[in-house]
Coordinates of C-alpha atoms in Angstrom, one line a residue:
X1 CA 14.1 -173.0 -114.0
X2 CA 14.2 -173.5 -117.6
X3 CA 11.5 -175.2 -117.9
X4 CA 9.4 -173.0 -115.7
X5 CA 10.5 -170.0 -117.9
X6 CA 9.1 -172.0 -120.9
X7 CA 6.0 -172.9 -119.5
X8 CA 5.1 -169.1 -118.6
X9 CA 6.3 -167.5 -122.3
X10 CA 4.2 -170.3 -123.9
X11 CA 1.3 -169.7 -121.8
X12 CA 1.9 -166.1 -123.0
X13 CA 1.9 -166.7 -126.7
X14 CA -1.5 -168.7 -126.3
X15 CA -3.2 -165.2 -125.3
X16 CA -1.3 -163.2 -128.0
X17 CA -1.9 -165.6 -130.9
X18 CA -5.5 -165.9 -129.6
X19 CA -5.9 -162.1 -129.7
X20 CA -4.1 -161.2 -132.3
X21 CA -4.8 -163.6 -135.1
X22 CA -1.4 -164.3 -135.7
X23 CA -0.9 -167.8 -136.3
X24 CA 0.7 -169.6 -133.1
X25 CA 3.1 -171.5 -134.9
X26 CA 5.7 -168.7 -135.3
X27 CA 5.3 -167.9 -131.7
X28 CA 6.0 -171.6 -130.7
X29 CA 8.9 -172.1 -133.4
X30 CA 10.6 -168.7 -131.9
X31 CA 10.2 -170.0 -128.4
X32 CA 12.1 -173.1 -129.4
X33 CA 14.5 -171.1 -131.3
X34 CA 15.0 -168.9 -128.9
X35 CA 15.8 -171.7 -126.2
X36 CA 18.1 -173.9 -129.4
X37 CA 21.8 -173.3 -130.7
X38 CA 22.3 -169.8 -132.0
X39 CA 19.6 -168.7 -128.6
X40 CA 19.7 -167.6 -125.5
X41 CA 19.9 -171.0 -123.5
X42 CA 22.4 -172.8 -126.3
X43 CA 20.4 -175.9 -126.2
X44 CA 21.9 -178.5 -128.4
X45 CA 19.2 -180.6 -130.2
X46 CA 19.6 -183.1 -133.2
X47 CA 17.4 -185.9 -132.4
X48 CA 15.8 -185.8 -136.1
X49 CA 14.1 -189.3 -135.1
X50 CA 13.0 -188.1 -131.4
X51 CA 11.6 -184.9 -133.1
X52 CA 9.7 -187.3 -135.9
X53 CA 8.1 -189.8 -133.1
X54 CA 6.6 -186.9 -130.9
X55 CA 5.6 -185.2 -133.8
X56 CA 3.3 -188.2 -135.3
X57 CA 1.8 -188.4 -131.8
X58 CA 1.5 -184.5 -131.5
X59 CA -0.5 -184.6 -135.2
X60 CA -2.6 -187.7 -133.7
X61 CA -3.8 -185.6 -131.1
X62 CA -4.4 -182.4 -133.3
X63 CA -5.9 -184.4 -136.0
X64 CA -8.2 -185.7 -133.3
X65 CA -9.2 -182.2 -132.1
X66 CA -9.9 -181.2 -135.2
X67 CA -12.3 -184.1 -136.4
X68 CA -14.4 -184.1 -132.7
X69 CA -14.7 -179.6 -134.0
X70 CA -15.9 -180.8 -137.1
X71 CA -19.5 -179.9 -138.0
X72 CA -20.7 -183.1 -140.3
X73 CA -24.0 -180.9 -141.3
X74 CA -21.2 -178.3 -142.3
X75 CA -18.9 -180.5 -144.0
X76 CA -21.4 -182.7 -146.1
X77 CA -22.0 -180.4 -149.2
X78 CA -18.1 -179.7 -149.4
X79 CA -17.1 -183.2 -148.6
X80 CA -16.5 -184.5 -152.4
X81 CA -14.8 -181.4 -153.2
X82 CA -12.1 -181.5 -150.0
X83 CA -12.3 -185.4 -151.1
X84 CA -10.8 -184.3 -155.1
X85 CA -8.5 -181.2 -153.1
X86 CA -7.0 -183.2 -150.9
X87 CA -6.8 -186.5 -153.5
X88 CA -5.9 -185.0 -157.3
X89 CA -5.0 -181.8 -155.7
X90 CA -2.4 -182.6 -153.8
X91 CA -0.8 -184.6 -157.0
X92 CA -1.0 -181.2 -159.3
X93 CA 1.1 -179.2 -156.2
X94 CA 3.4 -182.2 -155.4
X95 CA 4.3 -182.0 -159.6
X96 CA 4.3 -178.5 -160.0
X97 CA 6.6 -177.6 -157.0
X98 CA 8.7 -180.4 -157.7
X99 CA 9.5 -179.1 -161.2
X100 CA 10.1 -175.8 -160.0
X101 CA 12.5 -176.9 -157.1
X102 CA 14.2 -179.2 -159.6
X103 CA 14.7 -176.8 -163.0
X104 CA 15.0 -173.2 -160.8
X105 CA 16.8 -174.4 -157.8
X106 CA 19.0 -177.2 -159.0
X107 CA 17.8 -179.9 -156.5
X108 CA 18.1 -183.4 -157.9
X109 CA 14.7 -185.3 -158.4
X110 CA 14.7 -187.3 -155.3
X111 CA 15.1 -184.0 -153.1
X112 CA 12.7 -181.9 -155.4
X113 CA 10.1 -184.3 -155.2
X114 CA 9.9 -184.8 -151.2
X115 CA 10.2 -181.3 -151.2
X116 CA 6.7 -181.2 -153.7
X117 CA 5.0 -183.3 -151.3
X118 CA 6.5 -182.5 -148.0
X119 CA 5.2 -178.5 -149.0
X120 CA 1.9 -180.2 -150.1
X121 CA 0.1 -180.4 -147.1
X122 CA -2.3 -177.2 -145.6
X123 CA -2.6 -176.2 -141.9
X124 CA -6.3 -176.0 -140.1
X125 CA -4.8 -174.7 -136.8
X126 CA -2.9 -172.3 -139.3
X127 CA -5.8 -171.4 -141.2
X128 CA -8.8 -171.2 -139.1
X129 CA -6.5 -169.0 -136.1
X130 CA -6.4 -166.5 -138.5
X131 CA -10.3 -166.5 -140.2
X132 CA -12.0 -167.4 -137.1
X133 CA -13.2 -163.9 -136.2
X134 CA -13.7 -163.5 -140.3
X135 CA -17.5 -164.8 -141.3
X136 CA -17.1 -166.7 -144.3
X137 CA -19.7 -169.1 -146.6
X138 CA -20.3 -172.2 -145.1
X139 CA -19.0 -174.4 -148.2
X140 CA -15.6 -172.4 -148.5
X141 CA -15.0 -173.1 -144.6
X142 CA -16.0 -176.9 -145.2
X143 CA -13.7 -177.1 -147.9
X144 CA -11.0 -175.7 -146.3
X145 CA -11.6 -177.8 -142.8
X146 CA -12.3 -181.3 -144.7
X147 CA -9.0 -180.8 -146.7
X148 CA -6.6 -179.9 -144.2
X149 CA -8.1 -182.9 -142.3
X150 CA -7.9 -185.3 -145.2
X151 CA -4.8 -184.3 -147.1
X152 CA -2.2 -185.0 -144.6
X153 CA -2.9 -189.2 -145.3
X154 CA -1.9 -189.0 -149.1
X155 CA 0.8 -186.2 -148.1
X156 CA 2.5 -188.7 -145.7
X157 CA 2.2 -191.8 -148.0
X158 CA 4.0 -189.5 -150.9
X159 CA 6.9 -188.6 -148.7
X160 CA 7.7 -192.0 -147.2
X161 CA 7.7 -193.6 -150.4
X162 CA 10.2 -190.7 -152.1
X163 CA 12.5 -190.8 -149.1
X164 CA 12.8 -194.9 -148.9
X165 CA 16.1 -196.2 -149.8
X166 CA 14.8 -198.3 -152.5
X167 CA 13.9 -197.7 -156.2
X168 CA 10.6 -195.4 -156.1
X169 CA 8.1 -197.4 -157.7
X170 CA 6.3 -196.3 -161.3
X171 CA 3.2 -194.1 -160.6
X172 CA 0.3 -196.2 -161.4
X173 CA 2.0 -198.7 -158.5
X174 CA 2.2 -195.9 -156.0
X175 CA -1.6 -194.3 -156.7
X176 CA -2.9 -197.8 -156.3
X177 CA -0.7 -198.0 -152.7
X178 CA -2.6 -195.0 -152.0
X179 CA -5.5 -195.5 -152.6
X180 CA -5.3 -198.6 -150.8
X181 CA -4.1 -197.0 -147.2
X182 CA -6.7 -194.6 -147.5
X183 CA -9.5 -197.0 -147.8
X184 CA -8.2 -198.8 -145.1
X185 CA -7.7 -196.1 -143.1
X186 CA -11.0 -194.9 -143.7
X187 CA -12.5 -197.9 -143.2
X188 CA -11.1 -198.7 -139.9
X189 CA -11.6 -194.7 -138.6
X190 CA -15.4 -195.0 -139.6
X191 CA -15.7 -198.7 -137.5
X192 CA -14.1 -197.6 -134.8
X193 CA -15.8 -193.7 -134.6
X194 CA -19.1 -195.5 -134.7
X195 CA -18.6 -198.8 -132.6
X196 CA -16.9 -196.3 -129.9
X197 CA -19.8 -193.7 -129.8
X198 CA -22.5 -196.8 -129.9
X199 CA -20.4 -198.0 -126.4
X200 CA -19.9 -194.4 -124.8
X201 CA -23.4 -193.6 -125.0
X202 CA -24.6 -197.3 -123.9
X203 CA -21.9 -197.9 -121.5
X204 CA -22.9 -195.6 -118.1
X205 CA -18.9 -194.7 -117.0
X206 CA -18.4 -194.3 -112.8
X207 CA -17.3 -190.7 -113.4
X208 CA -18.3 -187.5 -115.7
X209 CA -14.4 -187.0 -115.9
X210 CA -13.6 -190.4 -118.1
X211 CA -15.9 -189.6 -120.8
X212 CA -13.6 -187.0 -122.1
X213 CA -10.4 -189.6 -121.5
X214 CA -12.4 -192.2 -123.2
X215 CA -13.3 -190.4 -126.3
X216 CA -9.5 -189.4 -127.2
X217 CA -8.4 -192.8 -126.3
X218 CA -11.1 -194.3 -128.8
X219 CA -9.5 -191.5 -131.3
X220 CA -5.7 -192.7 -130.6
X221 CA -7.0 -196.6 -131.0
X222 CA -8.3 -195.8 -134.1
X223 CA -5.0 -194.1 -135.5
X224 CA -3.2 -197.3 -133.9
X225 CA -6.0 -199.4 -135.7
X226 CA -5.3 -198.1 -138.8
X227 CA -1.5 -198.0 -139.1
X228 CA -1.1 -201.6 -137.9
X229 CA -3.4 -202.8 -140.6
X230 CA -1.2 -201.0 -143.0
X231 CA -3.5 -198.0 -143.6
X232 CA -3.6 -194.4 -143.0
X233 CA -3.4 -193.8 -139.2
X234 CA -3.9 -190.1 -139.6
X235 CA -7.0 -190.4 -141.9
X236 CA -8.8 -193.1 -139.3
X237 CA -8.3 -190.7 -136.4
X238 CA -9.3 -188.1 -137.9
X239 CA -12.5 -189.3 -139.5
X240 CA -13.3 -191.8 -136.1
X241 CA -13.0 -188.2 -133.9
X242 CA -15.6 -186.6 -136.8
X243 CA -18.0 -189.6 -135.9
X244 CA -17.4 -189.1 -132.1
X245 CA -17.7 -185.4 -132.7
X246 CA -21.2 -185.7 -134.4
X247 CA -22.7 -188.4 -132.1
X248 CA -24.5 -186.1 -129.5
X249 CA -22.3 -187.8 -126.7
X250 CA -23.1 -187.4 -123.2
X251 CA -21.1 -184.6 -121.2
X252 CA -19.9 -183.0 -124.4
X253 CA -18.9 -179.7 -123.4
X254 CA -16.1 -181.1 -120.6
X255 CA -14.8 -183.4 -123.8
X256 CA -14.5 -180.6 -126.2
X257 CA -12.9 -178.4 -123.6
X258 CA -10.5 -181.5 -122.3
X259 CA -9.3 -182.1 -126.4
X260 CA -8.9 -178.2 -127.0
X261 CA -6.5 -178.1 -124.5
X262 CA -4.4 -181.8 -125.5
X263 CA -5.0 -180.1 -128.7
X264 CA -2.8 -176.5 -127.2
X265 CA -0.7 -178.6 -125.4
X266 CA 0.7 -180.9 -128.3
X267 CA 0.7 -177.8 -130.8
X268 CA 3.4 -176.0 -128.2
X269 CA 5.0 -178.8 -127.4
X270 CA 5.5 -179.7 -131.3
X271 CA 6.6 -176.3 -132.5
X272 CA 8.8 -175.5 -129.4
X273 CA 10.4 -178.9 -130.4
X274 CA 10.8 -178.5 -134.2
X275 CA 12.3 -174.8 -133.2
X276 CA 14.6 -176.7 -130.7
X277 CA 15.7 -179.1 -134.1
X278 CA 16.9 -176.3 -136.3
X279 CA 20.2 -174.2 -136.4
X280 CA 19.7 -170.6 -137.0
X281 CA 23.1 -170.2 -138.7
X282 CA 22.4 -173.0 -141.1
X283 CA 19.7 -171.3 -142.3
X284 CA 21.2 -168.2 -144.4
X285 CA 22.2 -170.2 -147.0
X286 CA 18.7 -171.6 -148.3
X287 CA 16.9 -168.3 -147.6
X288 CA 16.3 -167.6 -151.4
X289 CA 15.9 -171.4 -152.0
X290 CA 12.8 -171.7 -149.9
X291 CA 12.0 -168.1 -151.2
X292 CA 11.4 -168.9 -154.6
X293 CA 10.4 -172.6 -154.1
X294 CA 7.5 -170.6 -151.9
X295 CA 6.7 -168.7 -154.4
X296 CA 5.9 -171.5 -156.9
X297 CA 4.0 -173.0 -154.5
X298 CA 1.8 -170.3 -153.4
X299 CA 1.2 -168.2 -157.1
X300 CA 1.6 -170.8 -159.2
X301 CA 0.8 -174.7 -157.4
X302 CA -1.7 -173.6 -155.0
X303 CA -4.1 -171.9 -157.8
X304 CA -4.1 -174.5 -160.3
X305 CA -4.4 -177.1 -157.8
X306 CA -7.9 -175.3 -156.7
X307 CA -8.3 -174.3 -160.0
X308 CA -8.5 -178.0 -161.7
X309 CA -9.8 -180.0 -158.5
X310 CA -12.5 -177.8 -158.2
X311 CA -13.5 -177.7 -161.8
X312 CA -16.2 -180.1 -161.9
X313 CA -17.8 -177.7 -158.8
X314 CA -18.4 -174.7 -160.3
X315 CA -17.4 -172.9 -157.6
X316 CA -17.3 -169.1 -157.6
X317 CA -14.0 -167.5 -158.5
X318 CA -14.0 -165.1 -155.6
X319 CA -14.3 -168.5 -153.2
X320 CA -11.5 -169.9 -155.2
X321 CA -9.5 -167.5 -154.7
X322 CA -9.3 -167.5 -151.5
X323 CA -8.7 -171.1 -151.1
X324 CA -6.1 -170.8 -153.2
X325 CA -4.4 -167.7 -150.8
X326 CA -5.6 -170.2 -147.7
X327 CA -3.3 -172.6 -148.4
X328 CA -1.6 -172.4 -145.3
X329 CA 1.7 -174.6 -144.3
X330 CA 1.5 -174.9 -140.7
X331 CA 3.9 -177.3 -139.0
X332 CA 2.9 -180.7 -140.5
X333 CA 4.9 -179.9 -143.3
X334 CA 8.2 -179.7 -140.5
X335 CA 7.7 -182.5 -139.1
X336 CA 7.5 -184.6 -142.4
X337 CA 11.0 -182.6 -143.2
X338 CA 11.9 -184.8 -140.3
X339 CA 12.0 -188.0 -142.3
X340 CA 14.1 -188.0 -145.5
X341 CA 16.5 -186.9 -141.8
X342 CA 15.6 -189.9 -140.0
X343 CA 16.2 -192.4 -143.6
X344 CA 19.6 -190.0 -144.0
X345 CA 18.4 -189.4 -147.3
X346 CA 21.6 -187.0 -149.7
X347 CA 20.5 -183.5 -148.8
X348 CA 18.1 -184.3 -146.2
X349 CA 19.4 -181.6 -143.6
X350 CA 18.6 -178.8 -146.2
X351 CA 15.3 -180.2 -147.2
X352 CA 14.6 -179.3 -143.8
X353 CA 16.2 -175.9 -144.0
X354 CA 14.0 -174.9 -147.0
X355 CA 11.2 -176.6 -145.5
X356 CA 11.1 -174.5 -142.2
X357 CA 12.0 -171.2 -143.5
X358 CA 9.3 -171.9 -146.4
X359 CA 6.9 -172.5 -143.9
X360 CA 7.7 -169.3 -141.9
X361 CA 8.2 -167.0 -144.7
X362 CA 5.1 -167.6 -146.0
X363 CA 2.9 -167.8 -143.0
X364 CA 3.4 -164.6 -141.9
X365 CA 2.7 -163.0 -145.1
X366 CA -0.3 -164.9 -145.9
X367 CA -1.8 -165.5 -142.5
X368 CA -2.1 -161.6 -141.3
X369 CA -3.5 -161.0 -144.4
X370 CA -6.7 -163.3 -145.1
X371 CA -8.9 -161.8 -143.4
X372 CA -7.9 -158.5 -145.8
X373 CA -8.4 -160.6 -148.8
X374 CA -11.7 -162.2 -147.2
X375 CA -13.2 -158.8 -147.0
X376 CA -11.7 -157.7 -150.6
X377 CA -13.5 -160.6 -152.3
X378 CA -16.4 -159.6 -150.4
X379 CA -16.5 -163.2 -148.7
X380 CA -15.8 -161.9 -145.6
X381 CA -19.3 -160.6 -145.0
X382 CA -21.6 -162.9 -146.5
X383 CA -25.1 -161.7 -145.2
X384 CA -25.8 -164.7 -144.5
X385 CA -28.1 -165.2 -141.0
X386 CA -25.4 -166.2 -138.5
X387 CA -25.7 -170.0 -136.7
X388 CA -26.6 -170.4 -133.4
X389 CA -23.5 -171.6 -131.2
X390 CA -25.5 -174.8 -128.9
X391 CA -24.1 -176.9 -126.4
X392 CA -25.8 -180.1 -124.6
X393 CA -25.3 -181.2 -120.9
X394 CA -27.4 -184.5 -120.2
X395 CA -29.7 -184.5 -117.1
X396 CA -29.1 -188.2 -116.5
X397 CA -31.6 -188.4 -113.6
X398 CA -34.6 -186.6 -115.1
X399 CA -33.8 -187.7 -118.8
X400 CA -33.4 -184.0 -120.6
X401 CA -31.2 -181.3 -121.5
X402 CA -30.0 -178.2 -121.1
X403 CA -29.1 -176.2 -124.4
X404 CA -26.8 -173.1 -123.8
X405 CA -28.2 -171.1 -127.0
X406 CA -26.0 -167.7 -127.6
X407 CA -27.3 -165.2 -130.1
X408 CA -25.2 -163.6 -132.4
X409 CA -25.2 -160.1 -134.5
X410 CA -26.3 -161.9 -137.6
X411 CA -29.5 -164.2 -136.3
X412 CA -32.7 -163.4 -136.8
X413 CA -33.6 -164.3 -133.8
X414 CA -33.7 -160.8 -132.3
X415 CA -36.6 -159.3 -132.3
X416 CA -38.5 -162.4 -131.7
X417 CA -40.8 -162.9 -128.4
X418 CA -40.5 -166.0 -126.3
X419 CA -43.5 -167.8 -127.5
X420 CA -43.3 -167.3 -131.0
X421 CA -40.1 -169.6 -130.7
X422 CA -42.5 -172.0 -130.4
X423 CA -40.8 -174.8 -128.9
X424 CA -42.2 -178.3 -129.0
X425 CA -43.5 -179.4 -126.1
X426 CA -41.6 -181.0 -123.4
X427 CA -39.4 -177.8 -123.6
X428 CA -38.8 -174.2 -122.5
X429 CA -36.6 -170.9 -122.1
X430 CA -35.7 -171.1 -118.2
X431 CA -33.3 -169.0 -118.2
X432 CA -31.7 -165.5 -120.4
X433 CA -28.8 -163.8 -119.7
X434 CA -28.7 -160.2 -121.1
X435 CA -25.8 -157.7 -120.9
X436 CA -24.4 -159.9 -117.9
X437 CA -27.7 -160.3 -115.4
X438 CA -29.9 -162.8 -116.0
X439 CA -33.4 -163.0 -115.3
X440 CA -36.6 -165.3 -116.0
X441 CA -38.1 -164.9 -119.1
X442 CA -41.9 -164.3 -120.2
X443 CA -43.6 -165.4 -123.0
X444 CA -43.2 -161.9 -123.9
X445 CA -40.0 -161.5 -123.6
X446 CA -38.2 -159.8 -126.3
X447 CA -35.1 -161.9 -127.0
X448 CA -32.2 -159.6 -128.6
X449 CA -28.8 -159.9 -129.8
X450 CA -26.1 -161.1 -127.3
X451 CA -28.3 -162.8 -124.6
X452 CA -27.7 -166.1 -124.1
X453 CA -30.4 -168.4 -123.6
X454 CA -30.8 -172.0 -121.4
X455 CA -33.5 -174.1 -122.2
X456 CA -34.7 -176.9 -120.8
X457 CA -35.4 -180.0 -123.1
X458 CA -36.6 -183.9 -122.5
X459 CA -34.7 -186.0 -123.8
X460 CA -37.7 -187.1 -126.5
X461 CA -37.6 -183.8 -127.9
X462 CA -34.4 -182.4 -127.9
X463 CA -33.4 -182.7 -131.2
X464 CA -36.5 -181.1 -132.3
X465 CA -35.9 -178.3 -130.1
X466 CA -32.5 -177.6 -131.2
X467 CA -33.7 -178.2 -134.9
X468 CA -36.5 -175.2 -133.7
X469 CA -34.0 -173.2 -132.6
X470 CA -31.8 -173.0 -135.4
X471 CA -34.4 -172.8 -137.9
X472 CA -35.4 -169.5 -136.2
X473 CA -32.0 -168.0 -135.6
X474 CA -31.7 -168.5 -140.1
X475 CA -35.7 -167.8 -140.9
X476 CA -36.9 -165.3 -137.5
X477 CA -40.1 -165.8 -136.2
X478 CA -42.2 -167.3 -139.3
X479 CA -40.2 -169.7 -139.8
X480 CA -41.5 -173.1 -140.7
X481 CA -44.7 -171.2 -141.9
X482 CA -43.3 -169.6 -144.9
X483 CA -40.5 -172.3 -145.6
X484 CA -37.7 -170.7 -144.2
X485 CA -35.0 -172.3 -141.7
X486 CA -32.2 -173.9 -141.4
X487 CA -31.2 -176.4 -143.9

């Protein structure tokens, strides 16, 4: 009955957060409140290391969702930024904080400092639930997508070495540690991305339904990979699901679809969880804690974390500013609460407290309002011709493809007549769908904003195609001709 009940209210809070922009997590963390001690069920929960197990597995399957969504033609020009963000970024937050929580709140080094790194880590489900109906530059996206992606590695090395029983070691010892797990990790996520997508698309599978099976399990392997060869588990799936993402795999839309919903599925089943874990009560006493250790972190940490990594970028002010108000906690940070709990590290219990109520203080006051500050820097409008959205089916038997082309407000595309798309050959419109009825089009046809387009493309020309059709939807009609297109 329970468990019915829980089913239907979280099924409810996917549609509302969807709608409303408001970032799921609170939902979730108030379902699981709602069902814990102090709720209306009484549920007694204090499994710190149960919580911490089937969270790592939870982030394994976000982290892959994220990295097969990841646009590599996106993420290129912002990659070495997110790369310094996530790297010498997250050290400046992880000091800053820690001094704060240490000289302001009277937490003792060890504590202040797993708090600093524990707080260090941003949210992509977080950020991007909120901005996703906000059009922003294309590099301040990719930098914001590559370093919540990335920065979780060095976050979870940090923490694991602050909470260990033993003597922490000097700081040149642990940056070399590091960086060591990260290469490996990379390493191994990179190998394993590219031999997996080399077998998936050699490898003919008996059914259409295993390919999206097969691609998370090669995304899993890689995170198992990397943690047994002592490297960063989280930064080899992550980076092996950005190689599967990118690899024009056959039956791609079913695999996308299948990972967005593990990807639903272990976000409520994480924060329903972590909301289970806490005590309501407990939490009155670290309100103003949290508060204020918030507050360092999010005027003070955040902006001259951006402010310094990104030096070397000369990035706009306006675009730095909102990364710096992006900095969304989401629940990684929780669950890494979870493990100073787990090593019953002094104080560990309300590390966690400051932690979660950090985490929801702070999300509902900066999540609701991006999209404000987005418009007030004037970033969220950037003129800019709008991308295409494209997705691939293979048509195995007669070796081609059928691109699902939807035209946005923003393309250039309207306006522009069938045949002056200009389509290499081997391909064509068949198909536009135009204020729901479809019909089949001319080479006159005027193509407008909404419809949505299939064509027909052989498999020796499809990227071409594609590469056609985007380079219209940026430069209209003359595109190619006077330069213009996508880059």
């Amino acid at each position: 009955m329970i468990s019915s009940l829980v089913l239907l209210i979280a099924v409810a809070a996917v549609r509302i957060s969807s709608r409303s922009g408001l970032p799921s997590l609170l939902l979730y963390l108030g379902i699981g409140i709602a069902i814990g001690q102090d709720g209306i069920f009484n549920v007694t929960f204090n499994n710190a290391e149960l919580t911490q197990v089937i969270g790592y597995a939870a982030l394994v399957v976000i982290l892959a969702e994220g990295g097969l969504g990841t646009k590599w033609r996106e993420i290129k020009p912002a990659l070495p930024a997110a790369i310094v963000l996530s790297t010498v970024g997250v050290a400046v937050s992880v000091g800053i904080t820690a001094a704060g929580a240490h000289y302001l709140v009277g937490l003792d080094w060890r504590q202040a400092l797993i708090i600093g790194a524990v707080v260090s880590s941003t949210d992509a489900a977080a950020v991007f639930s909120v901005l996703r109906k906000v059009p922003l530059p294309s590099r301040v996206t990719g930098v914001l997508e590559a370093e919540s992606g990335f920065n979780d590695a060095p976050v979870v090395i940090l923490v694991v070495a602050f909470s260990s029983v033993e003597p922490v070691h000097a700081w040149y010892v642990l940056v070399g540690e590091i960086a060591l797990e990260l290469a490996i990790g990379a390493a191994i996520g990179l190998a394993v991305g590219f031999l997996g997508a080399w077998g998936l698309r050699h490898v003919a599978l008996p059914a259409s339904g295993l390919y999206p099976i097969a691609v998370m399990a090669i995304a899993v392997t890689a995170y198992a990979a990397g943690a047994i060869a002592h490297g960063s588990g989280f930064l080899a799936v992550y980076l092996a699901a950005m190689v599967l993402g990118n690899a024009k795999l056959p039956h791609w839309p079913a695999t996308r679809g299948f990972a967005d919903g593990l990807g639903w599925i272990a976000q409520i089943g994480m924060f329903v969880l972590l909301g289970l874990l806490v005590t309501p009560h407990k939490l009155l006493d670290d309100v103003w804690p949290a508060i204020l250790i918030g507050l360092i972190l999010t005027m003070v940490a955040r902006p001259l974390e951006v402010v310094l990594s990104l030096l070397p970028f000369k990035i706009p002010w306006r675009e730095q500013a909102l990364m710096s108000w992006a900095g969304l906690r989401g629940a990684v940070p929780i669950i890494l609460a979870t493990i100073p709990m787990v090593a019953e590290i002094e104080g560990s219990e309300r590390i966690f407290n400051i932690v979660f109520v950090l985490v929801i203080v702070y999300t509902l006051i900066q999540g609701p309002t991006l999209p404000w500050l987005a418009k007030a820097l004037k970033l969220g409008d950037s003129g800019e011709a709008a991308d295409l959205g494209i997705e691939s089916a293979p048509l195995e038997r007669l070796r081609g493809h059928l691109l699902s082309v939807a035209i946005p407000q923003k393309s250039k595309m309207h306006g522009v007549e069938v045949a002056e798309l200009r389509l290499p050959a081997g391909s064509a419109v068949t198909l536009v769908v135009r204020d729901g009825k479809s019909f089949v089009p001319l080479p006159t046809t005027v193509l407008r904003r909404g419809d949505e387009l299939l064509v027909v493309a052989t498999d020796p020309v499809r990227d071409a195609a594609e590469k056609r059709l985007r380079d219209v939807g940026q430069g209209g009609k003359l595109a190619g001709w006077l330069g213009t297109g996508a880059s």
